[in-house]
CSV table of C-alpha atoms and ligand atoms in Angstrom, one decimal:
chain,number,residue,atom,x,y,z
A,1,UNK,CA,145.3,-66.1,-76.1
A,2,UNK,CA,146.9,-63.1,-76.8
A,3,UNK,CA,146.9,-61.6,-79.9
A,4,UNK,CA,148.5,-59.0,-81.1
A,5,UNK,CA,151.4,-59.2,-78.6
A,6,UNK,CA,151.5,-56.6,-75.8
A,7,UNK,CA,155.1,-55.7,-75.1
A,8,UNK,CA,156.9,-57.7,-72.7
A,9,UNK,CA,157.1,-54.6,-70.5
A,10,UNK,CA,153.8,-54.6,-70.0
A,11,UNK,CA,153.7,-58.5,-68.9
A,12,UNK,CA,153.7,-59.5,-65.1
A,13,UNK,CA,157.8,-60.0,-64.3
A,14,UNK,CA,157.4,-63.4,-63.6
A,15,UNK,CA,154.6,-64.6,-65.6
A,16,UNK,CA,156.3,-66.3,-68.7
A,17,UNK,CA,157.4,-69.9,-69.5
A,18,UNK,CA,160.3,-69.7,-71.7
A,19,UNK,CA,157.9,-71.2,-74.9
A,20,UNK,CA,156.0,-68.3,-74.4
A,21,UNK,CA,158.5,-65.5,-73.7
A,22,UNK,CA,161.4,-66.1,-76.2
A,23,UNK,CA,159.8,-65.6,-79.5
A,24,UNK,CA,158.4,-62.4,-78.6
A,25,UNK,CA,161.8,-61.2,-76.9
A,26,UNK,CA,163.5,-62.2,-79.9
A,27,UNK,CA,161.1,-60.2,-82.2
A,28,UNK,CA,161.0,-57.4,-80.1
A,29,UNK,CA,164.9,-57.7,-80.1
A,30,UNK,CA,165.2,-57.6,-83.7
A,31,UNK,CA,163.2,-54.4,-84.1
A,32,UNK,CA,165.0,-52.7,-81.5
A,33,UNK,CA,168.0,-53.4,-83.3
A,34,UNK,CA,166.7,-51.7,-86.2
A,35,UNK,CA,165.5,-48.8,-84.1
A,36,UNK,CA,169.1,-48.8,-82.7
A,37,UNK,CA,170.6,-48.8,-87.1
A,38,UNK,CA,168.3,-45.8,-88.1
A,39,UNK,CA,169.3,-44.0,-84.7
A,40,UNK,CA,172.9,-44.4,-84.0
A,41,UNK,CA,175.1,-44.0,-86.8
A,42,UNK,CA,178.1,-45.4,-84.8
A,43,UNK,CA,175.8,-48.8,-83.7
A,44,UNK,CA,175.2,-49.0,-87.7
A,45,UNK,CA,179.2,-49.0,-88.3
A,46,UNK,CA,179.5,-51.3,-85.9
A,47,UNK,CA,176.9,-53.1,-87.1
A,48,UNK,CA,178.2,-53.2,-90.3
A,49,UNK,CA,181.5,-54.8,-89.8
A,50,UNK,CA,180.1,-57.6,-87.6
A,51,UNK,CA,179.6,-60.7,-90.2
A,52,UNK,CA,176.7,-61.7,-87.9
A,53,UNK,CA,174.3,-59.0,-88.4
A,54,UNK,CA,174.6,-59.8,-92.4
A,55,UNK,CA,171.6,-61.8,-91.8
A,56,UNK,CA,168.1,-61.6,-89.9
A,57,UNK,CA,169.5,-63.3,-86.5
A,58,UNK,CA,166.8,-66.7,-85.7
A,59,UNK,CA,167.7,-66.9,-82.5
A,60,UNK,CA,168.8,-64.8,-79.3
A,61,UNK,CA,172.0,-66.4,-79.6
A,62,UNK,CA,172.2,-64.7,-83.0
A,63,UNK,CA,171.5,-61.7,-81.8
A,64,UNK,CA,174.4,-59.2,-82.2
A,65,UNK,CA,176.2,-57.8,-78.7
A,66,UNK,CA,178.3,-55.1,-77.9
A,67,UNK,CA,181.1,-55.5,-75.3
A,68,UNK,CA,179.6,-53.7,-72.0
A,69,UNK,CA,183.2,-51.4,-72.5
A,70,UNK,CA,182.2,-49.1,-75.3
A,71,UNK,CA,180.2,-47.8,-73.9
A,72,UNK,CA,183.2,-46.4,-71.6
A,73,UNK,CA,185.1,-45.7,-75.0
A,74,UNK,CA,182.3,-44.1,-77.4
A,75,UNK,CA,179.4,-42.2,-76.7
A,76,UNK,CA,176.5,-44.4,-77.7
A,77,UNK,CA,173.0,-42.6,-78.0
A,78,UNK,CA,170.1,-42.9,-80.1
A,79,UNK,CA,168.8,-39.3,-79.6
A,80,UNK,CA,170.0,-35.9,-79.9
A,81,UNK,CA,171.2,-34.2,-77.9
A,82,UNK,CA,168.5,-31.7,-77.1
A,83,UNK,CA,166.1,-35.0,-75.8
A,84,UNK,CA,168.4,-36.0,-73.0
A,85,UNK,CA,166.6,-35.9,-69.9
A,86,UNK,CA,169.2,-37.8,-67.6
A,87,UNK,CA,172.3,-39.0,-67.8
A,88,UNK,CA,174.1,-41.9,-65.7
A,89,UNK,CA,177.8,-43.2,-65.2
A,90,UNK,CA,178.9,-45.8,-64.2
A,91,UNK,CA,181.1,-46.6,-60.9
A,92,UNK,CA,184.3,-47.7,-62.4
A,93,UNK,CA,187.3,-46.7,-59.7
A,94,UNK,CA,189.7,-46.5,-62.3
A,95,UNK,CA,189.7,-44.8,-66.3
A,96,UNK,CA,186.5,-43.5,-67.8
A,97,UNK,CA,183.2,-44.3,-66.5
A,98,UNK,CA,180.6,-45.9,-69.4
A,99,UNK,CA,178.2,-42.8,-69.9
A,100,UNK,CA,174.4,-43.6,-71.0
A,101,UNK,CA,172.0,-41.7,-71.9
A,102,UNK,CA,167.9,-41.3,-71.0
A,103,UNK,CA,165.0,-39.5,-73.2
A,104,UNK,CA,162.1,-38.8,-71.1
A,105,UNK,CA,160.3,-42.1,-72.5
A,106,UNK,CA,163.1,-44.1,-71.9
A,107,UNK,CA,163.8,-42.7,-68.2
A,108,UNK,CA,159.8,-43.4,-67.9
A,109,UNK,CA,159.8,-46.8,-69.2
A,110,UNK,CA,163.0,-48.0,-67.1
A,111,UNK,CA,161.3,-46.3,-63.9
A,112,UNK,CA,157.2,-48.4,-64.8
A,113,UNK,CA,159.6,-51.4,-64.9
A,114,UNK,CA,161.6,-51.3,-62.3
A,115,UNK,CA,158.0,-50.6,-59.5
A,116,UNK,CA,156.7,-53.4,-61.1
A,117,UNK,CA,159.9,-56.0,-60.8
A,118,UNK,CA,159.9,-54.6,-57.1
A,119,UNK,CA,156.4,-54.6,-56.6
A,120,UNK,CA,156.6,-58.4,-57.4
A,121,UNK,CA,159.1,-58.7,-53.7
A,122,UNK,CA,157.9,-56.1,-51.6
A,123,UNK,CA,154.4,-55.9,-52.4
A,124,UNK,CA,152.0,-52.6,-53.8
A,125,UNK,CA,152.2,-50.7,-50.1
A,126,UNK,CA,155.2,-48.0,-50.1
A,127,UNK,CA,156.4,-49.2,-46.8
A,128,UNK,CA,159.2,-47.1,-44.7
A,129,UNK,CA,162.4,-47.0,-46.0
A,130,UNK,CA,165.6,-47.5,-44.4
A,131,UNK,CA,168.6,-47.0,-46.7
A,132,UNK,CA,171.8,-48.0,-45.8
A,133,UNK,CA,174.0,-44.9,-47.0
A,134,UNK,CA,175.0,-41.3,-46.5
A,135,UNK,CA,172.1,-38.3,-47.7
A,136,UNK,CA,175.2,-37.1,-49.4
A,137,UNK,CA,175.4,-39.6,-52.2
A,138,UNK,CA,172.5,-38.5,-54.1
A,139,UNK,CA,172.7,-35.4,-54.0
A,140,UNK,CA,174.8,-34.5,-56.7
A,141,UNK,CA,171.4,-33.9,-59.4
A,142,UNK,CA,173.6,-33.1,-62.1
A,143,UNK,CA,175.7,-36.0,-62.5
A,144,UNK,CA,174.3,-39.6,-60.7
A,145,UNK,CA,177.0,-41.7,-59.5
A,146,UNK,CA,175.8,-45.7,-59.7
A,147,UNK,CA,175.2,-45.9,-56.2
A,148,UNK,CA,173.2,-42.4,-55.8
A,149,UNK,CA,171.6,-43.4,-59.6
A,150,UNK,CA,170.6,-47.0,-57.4
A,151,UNK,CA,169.6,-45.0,-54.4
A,152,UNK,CA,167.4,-42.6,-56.3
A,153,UNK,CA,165.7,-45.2,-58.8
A,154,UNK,CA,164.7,-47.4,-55.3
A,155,UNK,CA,163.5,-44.4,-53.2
A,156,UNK,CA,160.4,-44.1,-54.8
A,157,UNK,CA,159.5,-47.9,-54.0
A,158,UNK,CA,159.4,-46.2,-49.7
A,159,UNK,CA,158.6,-43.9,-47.5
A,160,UNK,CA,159.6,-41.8,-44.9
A,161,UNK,CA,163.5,-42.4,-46.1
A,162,UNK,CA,166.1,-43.0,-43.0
A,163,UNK,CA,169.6,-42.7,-43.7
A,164,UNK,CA,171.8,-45.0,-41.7
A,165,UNK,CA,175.1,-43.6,-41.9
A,166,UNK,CA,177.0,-40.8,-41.4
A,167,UNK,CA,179.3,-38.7,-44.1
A,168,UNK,CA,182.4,-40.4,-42.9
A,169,UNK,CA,180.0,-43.8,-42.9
A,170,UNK,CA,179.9,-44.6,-39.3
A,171,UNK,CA,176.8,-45.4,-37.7
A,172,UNK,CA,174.0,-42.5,-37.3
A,173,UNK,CA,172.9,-43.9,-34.1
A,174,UNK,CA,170.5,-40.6,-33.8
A,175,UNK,CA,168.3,-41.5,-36.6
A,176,UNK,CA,168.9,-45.3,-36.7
A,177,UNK,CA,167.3,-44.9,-33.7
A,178,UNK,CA,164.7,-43.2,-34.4
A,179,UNK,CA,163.8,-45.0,-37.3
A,180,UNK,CA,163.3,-48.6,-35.1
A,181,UNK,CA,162.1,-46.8,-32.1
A,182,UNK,CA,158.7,-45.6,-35.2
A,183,UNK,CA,158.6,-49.1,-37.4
A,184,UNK,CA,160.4,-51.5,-35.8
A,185,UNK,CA,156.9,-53.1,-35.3
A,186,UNK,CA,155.7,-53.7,-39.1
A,187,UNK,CA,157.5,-54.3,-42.3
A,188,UNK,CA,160.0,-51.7,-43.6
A,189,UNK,CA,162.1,-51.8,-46.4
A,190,UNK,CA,166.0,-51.9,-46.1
A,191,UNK,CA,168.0,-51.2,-49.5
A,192,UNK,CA,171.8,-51.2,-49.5
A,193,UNK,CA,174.8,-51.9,-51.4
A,194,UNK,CA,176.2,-55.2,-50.2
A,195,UNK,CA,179.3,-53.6,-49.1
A,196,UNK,CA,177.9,-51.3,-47.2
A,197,UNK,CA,175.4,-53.4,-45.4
A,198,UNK,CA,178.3,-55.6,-44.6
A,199,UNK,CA,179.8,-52.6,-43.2
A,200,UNK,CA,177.0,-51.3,-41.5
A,201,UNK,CA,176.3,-54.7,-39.9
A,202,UNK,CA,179.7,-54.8,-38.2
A,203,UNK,CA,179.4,-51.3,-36.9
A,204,UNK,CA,176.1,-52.0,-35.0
A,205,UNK,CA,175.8,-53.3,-31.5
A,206,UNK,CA,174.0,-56.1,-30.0
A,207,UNK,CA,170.4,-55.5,-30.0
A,208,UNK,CA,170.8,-51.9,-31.7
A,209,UNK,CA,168.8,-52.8,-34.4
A,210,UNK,CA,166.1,-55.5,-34.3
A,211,UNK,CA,163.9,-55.5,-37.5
A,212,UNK,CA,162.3,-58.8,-37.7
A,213,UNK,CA,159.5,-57.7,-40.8
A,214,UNK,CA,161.9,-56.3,-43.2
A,215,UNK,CA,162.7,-57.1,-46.4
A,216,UNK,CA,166.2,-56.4,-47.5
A,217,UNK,CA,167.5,-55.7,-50.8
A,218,UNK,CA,171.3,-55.3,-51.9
A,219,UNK,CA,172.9,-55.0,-54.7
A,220,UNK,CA,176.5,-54.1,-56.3
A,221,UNK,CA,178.8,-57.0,-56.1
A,222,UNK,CA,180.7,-59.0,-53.6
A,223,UNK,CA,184.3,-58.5,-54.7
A,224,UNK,CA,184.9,-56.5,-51.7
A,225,UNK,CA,183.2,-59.2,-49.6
A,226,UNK,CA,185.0,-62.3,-51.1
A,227,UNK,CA,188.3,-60.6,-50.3
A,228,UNK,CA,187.2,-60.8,-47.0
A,229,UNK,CA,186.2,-64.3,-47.6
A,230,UNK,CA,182.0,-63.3,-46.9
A,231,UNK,CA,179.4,-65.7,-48.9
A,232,UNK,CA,176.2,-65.0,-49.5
A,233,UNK,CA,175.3,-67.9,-47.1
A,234,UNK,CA,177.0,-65.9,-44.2
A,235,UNK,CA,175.9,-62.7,-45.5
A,236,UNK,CA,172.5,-63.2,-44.4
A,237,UNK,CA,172.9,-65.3,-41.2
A,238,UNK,CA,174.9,-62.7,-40.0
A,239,UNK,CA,171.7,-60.3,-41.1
A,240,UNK,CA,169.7,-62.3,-39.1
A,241,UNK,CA,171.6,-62.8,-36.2
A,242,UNK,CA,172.4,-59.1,-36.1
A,243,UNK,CA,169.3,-57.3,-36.9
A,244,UNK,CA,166.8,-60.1,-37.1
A,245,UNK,CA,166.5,-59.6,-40.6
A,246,UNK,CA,165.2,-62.8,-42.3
A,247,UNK,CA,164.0,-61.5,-46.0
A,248,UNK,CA,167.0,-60.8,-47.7
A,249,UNK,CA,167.5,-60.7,-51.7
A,250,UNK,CA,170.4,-59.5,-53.4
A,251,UNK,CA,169.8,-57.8,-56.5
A,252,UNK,CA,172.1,-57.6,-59.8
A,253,UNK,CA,171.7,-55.2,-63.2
A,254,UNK,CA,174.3,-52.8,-64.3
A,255,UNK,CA,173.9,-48.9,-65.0
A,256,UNK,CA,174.7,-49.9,-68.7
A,257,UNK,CA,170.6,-52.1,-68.4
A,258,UNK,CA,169.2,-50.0,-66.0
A,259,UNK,CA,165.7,-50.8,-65.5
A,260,UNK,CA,166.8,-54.9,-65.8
A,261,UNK,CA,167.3,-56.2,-62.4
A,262,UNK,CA,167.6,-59.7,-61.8
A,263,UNK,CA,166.1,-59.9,-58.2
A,264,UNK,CA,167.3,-63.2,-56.3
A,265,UNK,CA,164.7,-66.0,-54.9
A,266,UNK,CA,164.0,-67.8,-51.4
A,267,UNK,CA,166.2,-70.5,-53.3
A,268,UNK,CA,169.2,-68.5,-53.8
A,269,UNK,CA,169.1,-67.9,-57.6
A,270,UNK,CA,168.9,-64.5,-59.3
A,271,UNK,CA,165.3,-64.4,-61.9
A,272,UNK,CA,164.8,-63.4,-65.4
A,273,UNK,CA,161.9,-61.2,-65.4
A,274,UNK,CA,159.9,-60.9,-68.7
A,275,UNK,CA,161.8,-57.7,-70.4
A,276,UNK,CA,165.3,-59.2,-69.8
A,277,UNK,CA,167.1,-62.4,-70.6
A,278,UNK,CA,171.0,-64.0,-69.7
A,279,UNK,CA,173.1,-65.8,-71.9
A,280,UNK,CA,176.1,-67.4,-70.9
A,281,UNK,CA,179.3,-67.6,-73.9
A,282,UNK,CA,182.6,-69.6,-73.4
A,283,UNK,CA,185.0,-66.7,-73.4
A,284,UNK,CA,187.4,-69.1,-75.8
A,285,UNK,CA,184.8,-69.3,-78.6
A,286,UNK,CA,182.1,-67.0,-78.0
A,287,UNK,CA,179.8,-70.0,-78.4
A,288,UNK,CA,176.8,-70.5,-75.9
A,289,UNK,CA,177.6,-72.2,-72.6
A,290,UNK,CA,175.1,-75.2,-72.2
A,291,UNK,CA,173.2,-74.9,-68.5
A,292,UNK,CA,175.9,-75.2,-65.9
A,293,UNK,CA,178.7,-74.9,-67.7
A,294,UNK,CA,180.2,-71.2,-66.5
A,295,UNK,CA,181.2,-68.2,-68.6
A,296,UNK,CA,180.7,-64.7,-69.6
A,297,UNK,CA,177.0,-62.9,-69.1
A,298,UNK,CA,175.2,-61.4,-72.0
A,299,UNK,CA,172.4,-59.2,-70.9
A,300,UNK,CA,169.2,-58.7,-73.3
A,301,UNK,CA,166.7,-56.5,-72.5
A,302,UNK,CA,163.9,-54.8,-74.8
A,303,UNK,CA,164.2,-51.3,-72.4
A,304,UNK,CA,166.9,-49.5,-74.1
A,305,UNK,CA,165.4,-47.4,-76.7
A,306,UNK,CA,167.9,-44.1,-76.0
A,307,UNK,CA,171.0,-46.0,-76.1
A,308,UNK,CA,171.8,-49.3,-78.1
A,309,UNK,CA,172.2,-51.2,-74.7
A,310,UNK,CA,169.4,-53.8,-75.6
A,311,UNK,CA,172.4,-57.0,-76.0
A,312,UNK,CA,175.2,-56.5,-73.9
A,313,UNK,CA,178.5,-58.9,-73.3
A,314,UNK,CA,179.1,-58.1,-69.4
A,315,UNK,CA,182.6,-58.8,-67.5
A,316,UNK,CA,180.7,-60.8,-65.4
A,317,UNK,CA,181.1,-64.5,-65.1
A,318,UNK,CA,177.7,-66.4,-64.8
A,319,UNK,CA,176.2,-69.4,-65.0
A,320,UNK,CA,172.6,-70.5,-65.8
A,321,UNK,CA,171.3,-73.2,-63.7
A,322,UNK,CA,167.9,-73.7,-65.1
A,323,UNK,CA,164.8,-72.4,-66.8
A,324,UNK,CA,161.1,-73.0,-66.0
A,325,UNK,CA,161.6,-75.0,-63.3
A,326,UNK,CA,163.6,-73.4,-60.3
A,327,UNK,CA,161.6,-74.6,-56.5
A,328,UNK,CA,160.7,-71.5,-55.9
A,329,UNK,CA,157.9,-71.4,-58.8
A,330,UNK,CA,158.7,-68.5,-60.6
A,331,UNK,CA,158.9,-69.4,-64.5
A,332,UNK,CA,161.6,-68.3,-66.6
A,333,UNK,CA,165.8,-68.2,-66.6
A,334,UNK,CA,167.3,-68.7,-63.5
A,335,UNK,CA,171.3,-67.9,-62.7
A,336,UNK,CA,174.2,-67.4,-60.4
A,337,UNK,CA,177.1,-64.6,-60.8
A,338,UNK,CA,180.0,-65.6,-60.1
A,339,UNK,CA,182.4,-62.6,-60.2
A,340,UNK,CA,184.6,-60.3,-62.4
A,341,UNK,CA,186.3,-61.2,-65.1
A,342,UNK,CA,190.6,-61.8,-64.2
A,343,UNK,CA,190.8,-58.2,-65.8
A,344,UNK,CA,193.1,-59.9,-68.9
A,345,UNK,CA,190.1,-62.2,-69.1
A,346,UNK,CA,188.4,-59.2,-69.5
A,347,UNK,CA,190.0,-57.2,-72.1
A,348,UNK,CA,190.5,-60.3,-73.9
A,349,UNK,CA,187.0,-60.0,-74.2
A,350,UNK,CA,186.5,-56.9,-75.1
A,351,UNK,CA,189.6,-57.0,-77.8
A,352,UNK,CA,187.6,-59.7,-79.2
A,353,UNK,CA,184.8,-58.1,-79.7
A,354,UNK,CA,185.6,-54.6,-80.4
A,355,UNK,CA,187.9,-56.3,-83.4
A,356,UNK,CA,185.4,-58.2,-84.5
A,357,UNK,CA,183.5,-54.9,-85.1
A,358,UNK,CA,185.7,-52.3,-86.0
B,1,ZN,ZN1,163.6,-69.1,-57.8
């Protein structure tokens, strides 16, 4: 027995039965919220006008959430201005990126978390990195884009970093090369976004690439692969019949959670860890979806502590397909994403919201 509570940061990722995780997330929840009140005056105005937050919440589901899109409207930050240490955008193609904001702590905190989420896949040895991008992409310091801000926060979990493309994002056949010619032998690890592995895979030729102990990790969506009509189901046969590559998990969390990642199993189906949860809400009544029933993703997570990011509705649609019981073994929330919000969907959503609080 454990008593008092250590955080649920500080808990192995995939340790916790729902019974024992949920009443701790929800306290530690709550008193983030609070944190969030004294901190951020506009949270507490928003705060204020939601009829929700009137009372203590009793469950996650009462939990207030901010639409994911204010934070592309408002500046959101619960510390001055002379304690931030980073700051990360998001990758929107079009209008204003969301902008979030990192104390040292925080940065610290979302960095301890993320090793040991990965640590959990690819084991405690830093293993030889091949990373499925241009140099170029991180290294803009000043201002991370999502994919350099992804790049840089997974670099760490390597060694002896490859890049496998070019500027332009052909094939660097030189140090592609090079890199199987050293490791091809033991187990390496591969991170990419899922575009870009897609795109990489098509470049190479038969037998360029043979890397039969890697682990690959990818991350960043598959809009630009369902338009080409590419599953995950023929995203990695075409991994293994390309490269050899049999390990192969995609990844999702958003720059507006960083530090959250929801790492996918042998089985298919993307895992709670301890510090984050997923609920699922019928975009016609806000209501919670019951498991299996699709919707809109609400992200919890007890990291945010510079920013009042801890219970975010997403654009995403989702659905949770069980809890405690997925084959793999792994206790805890199990789910699938299943794509964008229709973009009227999606304001919709946000209108809702934003209304409902200013
Ligand atoms: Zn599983």
């Amino acid at each position: 027995m454990q008593a008092p509570w250590q955080p649920l940061t500080d808990e192995p990722p995939y340790g916790l039965t729902a019974q024992q995780k949920t009443p701790r997330l929800l306290a530690e929840l709550i008193a983030l919220n609070g944190h969030h009140q004294t901190h951020c005056a506009l949270y507490q105005r928003l705060q204020q006008a939601l009829p929700l937050c009137q009372q203590q919440p009793g469950s996650l589901a009462e939990l207030p959430y901010l639409s994911v899109r204010l934070f592309k409207q408002f500046t959101l930050q619960s510390v001055p201005d002379n304690q931030v240490f980073k700051t990360l955008y998001s990758s929107g193609t079009t209008g204003q990126p969301s902008r979030i904001v990192l104390d040292k702590d925080a940065a610290a905190l979302q960095s301890k978390v993320l090793v040991r989420i990965m640590q959990h896949w690819l084991g405690k040895d830093r293993l030889p990195m091949l990373i499925i991008d241009h140099p170029g992409v991180v290294k803009d310091r000043n201002s991370f884009s999502a994919r350099g801000a992804g790049i840089q926060g997974l670099a760490f979990m390597g060694r002896n970093h490859c890049y496998a493309l070019n500027e332009d994002l052909s094939v660097n056949t030189e140090a592609l090369t090079e890199f199987c010619q050293r490791y091809s032998e033991g187990p390496v690890l591969i991170f990419g976004f899922t575009f870009m592995v897609w795109q990489w895979l098509s470049q190479l030729a038969a037998g360029q690439v043979q890397l039969p102990q890697a682990i690959l990790l990818h991350s960043g969506g598959w809009k630009k692969l369902q338009a080409q009509a590419v599953g995950n189901a023929e995203f990695k046969a075409k991994l293994a019949q390309v490269a050899a590559i049999q390990r192969v998990h995609n990844f999702y969390g958003m720059v507006e959670q960083i530090g959250a990642v929801f790492v996918e199993c042998e089985q298919g189906h993307l895992h709670c860890p301890a510090s984050a949860d997923v609920l699922v809400r019928n975009p016609q009544n806000w209501q919670l979806c019951a498991h299996g029933e699709p919707g809109v993703l609400q992200l919890l997570s007890t990291l945010p502590r510079s920013y009042p990011g801890h219970s975010l509705l997403t654009e995403d649609r989702g659905v949770i397909i069980g809890e405690d019981n997925c084959p793999c073994g792994r206790p805890g929330k199990y789910f699938q994403v299943l794509g964008r919000l229709a973009l009227a969907e999606a304001r919709g959503c946000s209108d809702t919201v934003t209304a409902q609080a200013v």
